[in-house]
Amino acid sequence: MNKINTIWIVDDDQFYVFVLKKLISKNSLCNEILSFTNGEEAITHLGEVINSQENFPDLIILDINMPLMDGWEFLEEYINIKHLIEKDIPIYMVSSSINPIDIEKARTYPQISDYILKPIKMDDLKRIMD
Amino acid sequence: MNEETEKYCFEVGDGICVWNIQTNEFSYSPQLKKLLGYNESEFPNTFEEWKQIVHPESIKTIEKNLDNYFSGKTSNYIDEVKFLCKDGSYKYILIKGKVINFTEDGKPLRIVGIHSDISIQKQREEELKNSIELLGHQNQKLLNFAYIVSHNLRSHSSNLEMLINLLDFTEDKDEKLELLDHFRSVSNQLNETITNLNEIVSIQNNINREKEHIKLKKAIEQTIEKLQDEIFRYNINVEVEVPEYLEVIFNPTYMDNILISFLSNSIRYRSLERKTNILFKSYFKNDQIILEITDNGKGVNLKKNGSKIFGMYKTFHTNSSARGMGLFIAKNQIEAMGGKIEVESEVNIGTTFRVYLT
């Protein structure tokens, strides 16, 4: 398994982020984890990274229901600036929603690698970081 | 059909008309005229005149169905036609027609149409359609509620599961104690979510919650009193422009929660760039009592977040103490009392909630 460098977690649930970070670092799955409490924070940071062309994430774990800018709005913004990003960043939607509307919607975005229902399991983490 | 049989048919049962396609003459049974409330002389005598008492909606289908019949696509002419009665009302008539004889060169000569009044069936059908629509709508609402409940519960239960997972990887004693603290917090959140969900279910089940006469100004002042600490701490100016005497008939528990939700919402989303002013103001509009709560806070982009403002999910601002359920519950309580709520908001200008207290 290749160890990946940077993961971004975009989620407003502080406990989930805390546990996910611990699980990832305890299993030494990656070197650096950044977290953002909503889509807007993540998009703002992505803009800064584009300017410097350094430290792009290797993986984004994205929630749907968040304040200010939710997961769908983040994706729309991301698609608008994607041409400025040279690498392909896999995005995994990780949500508590079993609403088929959400699951179907996720399928319509080629940018989304997979839709994972919370809780995210160790096996899921190992799989998506492979 | 011989003349005697024809005469007999004309006098019994449903309305009957005979249309001579070649001469365009129409003749009717007395029942048909009676059915629509017309007397002998008033009833139209040609196909063109007949069409004038047919509702415009039906004309097109008549022409299409006649065409289908004459061209041999259908073996009978069958139609549901909306007729204008003499008293101005409409009746739905089921017409079944068939050509009964032909000219010497094989063209259709006379067509007989049997007319049955199906207005009552049509009305039932309409009522049934409305009921189905209403039920469908309610089902959708319930389904959405179920998804929200599932989402909100799952977000906590999955945190618990992940914490247990993490505990398996943890050896350090202090670290374990830290996790225990997190267990406690997640458990509290879960409890709070369940309390809120129960509250919503009980609001929706108790449409006739007890109402009392409430002095609006006094209720607002009591709410301000409850949040006095925060109002003082953030140096907020709260004004009440509600007449002393004004009474509303409302459930007192709901009223308390509604007022506290709006006031704490305004405090929570105050602007950090200016002194916060909050105004409670009442007025009458079309005999309805309206209560407005206006602040000069951060405001919300309603185009972006309008559909979510009373939603059960999270909040719009990056504010850690924000819990999205307050306004959702308040909205449900207002609607359970027969009222409604409107919101106007502009980013960095402020927000106005307008509550129709009925």
mmCIF file of C-alpha atoms in Angstrom, chain A:
data_model
loop_
_atom_site.group_PDB
_atom_site.id
_atom_site.type_symbol
_atom_site.label_atom_id
_atom_site.label_comp_id
_atom_site.label_asym_id
_atom_site.label_seq_id
_atom_site.Cartn_x
_atom_site.Cartn_y
_atom_site.Cartn_z
ATOM 1 C CA MET A 1 0.000 0.000 0.000
ATOM 2 C CA ASN A 2 1.421 3.383 -0.981
ATOM 3 C CA LYS A 3 1.267 5.832 1.833
ATOM 4 C CA ILE A 4 -0.403 8.990 0.636
ATOM 5 C CA ASN A 5 0.754 12.391 1.658
ATOM 6 C CA THR A 6 -2.137 14.750 2.406
ATOM 7 C CA ILE A 7 -5.815 14.206 3.195
ATOM 8 C CA TRP A 8 -8.424 16.913 3.522
ATOM 9 C CA ILE A 9 -11.483 16.271 5.679
ATOM 10 C CA VAL A 10 -14.396 18.648 5.049
ATOM 11 C CA ASP A 11 -16.969 18.087 7.799
ATOM 12 C CA ASP A 12 -18.639 20.168 10.518
ATOM 13 C CA ASP A 13 -18.945 17.314 13.026
ATOM 14 C CA GLN A 14 -16.028 17.879 15.410
ATOM 15 C CA PHE A 15 -16.226 14.401 17.000
ATOM 16 C CA TYR A 16 -16.236 12.649 13.661
ATOM 17 C CA VAL A 17 -13.235 14.705 12.520
ATOM 18 C CA PHE A 18 -11.405 14.010 15.787
ATOM 19 C CA VAL A 19 -11.923 10.251 15.590
ATOM 20 C CA LEU A 20 -11.227 10.051 11.859
ATOM 21 C CA LYS A 21 -7.946 11.928 12.295
ATOM 22 C CA LYS A 22 -6.918 9.597 15.121
ATOM 23 C CA LEU A 23 -7.834 6.490 13.147
ATOM 24 C CA ILE A 24 -5.843 7.666 10.145
ATOM 25 C CA SER A 25 -2.758 8.706 12.115
ATOM 26 C CA LYS A 26 -2.750 5.641 14.380
ATOM 27 C CA ASN A 27 -2.707 3.444 11.320
ATOM 28 C CA SER A 28 -0.095 5.674 9.676
ATOM 29 C CA LEU A 29 -2.204 5.967 6.568
ATOM 30 C CA CYS A 30 -0.933 9.385 5.603
ATOM 31 C CA ASN A 31 1.490 12.130 6.618
ATOM 32 C CA GLU A 32 -0.713 15.167 6.891
ATOM 33 C CA ILE A 33 -4.414 15.674 7.628
ATOM 34 C CA LEU A 34 -6.132 19.044 7.230
ATOM 35 C CA SER A 35 -9.725 19.569 8.310
ATOM 36 C CA PHE A 36 -12.305 22.215 7.385
ATOM 37 C CA THR A 37 -15.652 22.724 9.101
ATOM 38 C CA ASN A 38 -17.498 23.627 5.887
ATOM 39 C CA GLY A 39 -17.149 23.810 2.110
ATOM 40 C CA GLU A 40 -16.301 27.487 2.096
ATOM 41 C CA GLU A 41 -13.218 27.061 4.320
ATOM 42 C CA ALA A 42 -12.011 24.240 2.104
ATOM 43 C CA ILE A 43 -12.605 26.156 -1.157
ATOM 44 C CA THR A 44 -10.821 29.219 0.250
ATOM 45 C CA HIS A 45 -7.828 27.089 1.169
ATOM 46 C CA LEU A 46 -7.890 25.375 -2.200
ATOM 47 C CA GLY A 47 -7.663 28.827 -3.815
ATOM 48 C CA GLU A 48 -4.514 29.541 -1.796
ATOM 49 C CA VAL A 49 -3.015 26.191 -2.758
ATOM 50 C CA ILE A 50 -3.749 26.897 -6.438
ATOM 51 C CA ASN A 51 -1.896 30.203 -6.167
ATOM 52 C CA SER A 52 1.202 28.530 -4.783
ATOM 53 C CA GLN A 53 0.748 25.321 -6.839
ATOM 54 C CA GLU A 54 1.983 23.357 -3.822
ATOM 55 C CA ASN A 55 0.538 20.943 -1.291
ATOM 56 C CA PHE A 56 -2.526 19.831 -3.188
ATOM 57 C CA PRO A 57 -4.410 17.151 -1.258
ATOM 58 C CA ASP A 58 -4.167 13.569 -2.505
ATOM 59 C CA LEU A 59 -7.670 12.828 -1.264
ATOM 60 C CA ILE A 60 -10.731 14.766 -0.095
ATOM 61 C CA ILE A 61 -13.283 13.301 2.324
ATOM 62 C CA LEU A 62 -16.405 15.425 1.928
ATOM 63 C CA ASP A 63 -19.566 15.660 4.047
ATOM 64 C CA ILE A 64 -22.913 16.799 2.567
ATOM 65 C CA ASN A 65 -24.802 18.696 5.279
ATOM 66 C CA MET A 66 -22.620 21.522 6.492
ATOM 67 C CA PRO A 67 -23.235 25.154 7.411
ATOM 68 C CA LEU A 68 -22.450 28.041 5.043
ATOM 69 C CA MET A 69 -21.430 25.888 2.072
ATOM 70 C CA ASP A 70 -22.558 22.276 1.902
ATOM 71 C CA GLY A 71 -20.907 19.409 0.068
ATOM 72 C CA TRP A 72 -22.853 19.949 -3.165
ATOM 73 C CA GLU A 73 -22.024 23.642 -3.259
ATOM 74 C CA PHE A 74 -18.375 22.798 -2.604
ATOM 75 C CA LEU A 75 -18.423 20.431 -5.593
ATOM 76 C CA GLU A 76 -19.893 23.129 -7.863
ATOM 77 C CA GLU A 77 -17.152 25.556 -6.809
ATOM 78 C CA TYR A 78 -14.544 22.823 -7.181
ATOM 79 C CA ILE A 79 -15.682 22.043 -10.751
ATOM 80 C CA ASN A 80 -15.361 25.747 -11.615
ATOM 81 C CA ILE A 81 -11.689 25.849 -10.599
ATOM 82 C CA LYS A 82 -10.724 22.273 -11.411
ATOM 83 C CA HIS A 83 -8.915 23.297 -14.604
ATOM 84 C CA LEU A 84 -6.423 25.192 -12.419
ATOM 85 C CA ILE A 85 -5.473 21.995 -10.599
ATOM 86 C CA GLU A 86 -2.992 19.838 -12.432
ATOM 87 C CA LYS A 87 -3.538 16.604 -10.557
ATOM 88 C CA ASP A 88 -6.583 14.409 -10.193
ATOM 89 C CA ILE A 89 -7.917 14.543 -6.643
ATOM 90 C CA PRO A 90 -10.217 11.672 -5.676
ATOM 91 C CA ILE A 91 -13.208 12.954 -3.694
ATOM 92 C CA TYR A 92 -15.152 10.622 -1.419
ATOM 93 C CA MET A 93 -18.543 11.718 -0.183
ATOM 94 C CA VAL A 94 -19.004 10.455 3.363
ATOM 95 C CA SER A 95 -22.419 11.225 4.844
ATOM 96 C CA SER A 96 -25.057 9.983 7.290
ATOM 97 C CA SER A 97 -27.752 10.431 4.664
ATOM 98 C CA ILE A 98 -29.456 7.306 3.313
ATOM 99 C CA ASN A 99 -31.766 9.496 1.219
ATOM 100 C CA PRO A 100 -31.715 8.050 -2.324
ATOM 101 C CA ILE A 101 -31.834 11.616 -3.662
ATOM 102 C CA ASP A 102 -28.377 12.217 -2.164
ATOM 103 C CA ILE A 103 -27.002 8.860 -3.258
ATOM 104 C CA GLU A 104 -28.297 9.287 -6.832
ATOM 105 C CA LYS A 105 -27.032 12.863 -6.981
ATOM 106 C CA ALA A 106 -23.555 11.708 -5.963
ATOM 107 C CA ARG A 107 -23.584 9.283 -8.917
ATOM 108 C CA THR A 108 -24.127 12.143 -11.353
ATOM 109 C CA TYR A 109 -20.796 13.734 -10.429
ATOM 110 C CA PRO A 110 -17.848 12.093 -12.199
ATOM 111 C CA GLN A 111 -15.647 13.965 -9.703
ATOM 112 C CA ILE A 112 -16.968 11.776 -6.866
ATOM 113 C CA SER A 113 -15.116 8.485 -6.586
ATOM 114 C CA ASP A 114 -17.592 6.903 -4.175
ATOM 115 C CA TYR A 115 -20.388 7.564 -1.705
ATOM 116 C CA ILE A 116 -19.676 6.092 1.722
ATOM 117 C CA LEU A 117 -22.253 5.897 4.485
ATOM 118 C CA LYS A 118 -21.074 6.895 7.955
ATOM 119 C CA PRO A 119 -19.554 5.404 10.056
ATOM 120 C CA ILE A 120 -16.509 5.096 7.826
ATOM 121 C CA LYS A 121 -14.727 1.827 8.632
ATOM 122 C CA MET A 122 -11.038 0.948 8.740
ATOM 123 C CA ASP A 123 -11.523 -1.192 5.641
ATOM 124 C CA ASP A 124 -13.044 1.768 3.796
ATOM 125 C CA LEU A 125 -10.152 3.984 4.817
ATOM 126 C CA LYS A 126 -7.538 1.449 3.711
ATOM 127 C CA ARG A 127 -9.379 0.952 0.427
ATOM 128 C CA ILE A 128 -9.714 4.605 -0.511
ATOM 129 C CA MET A 129 -6.129 5.364 0.399
ATOM 130 C CA ASP A 130 -4.765 2.571 -1.707
#
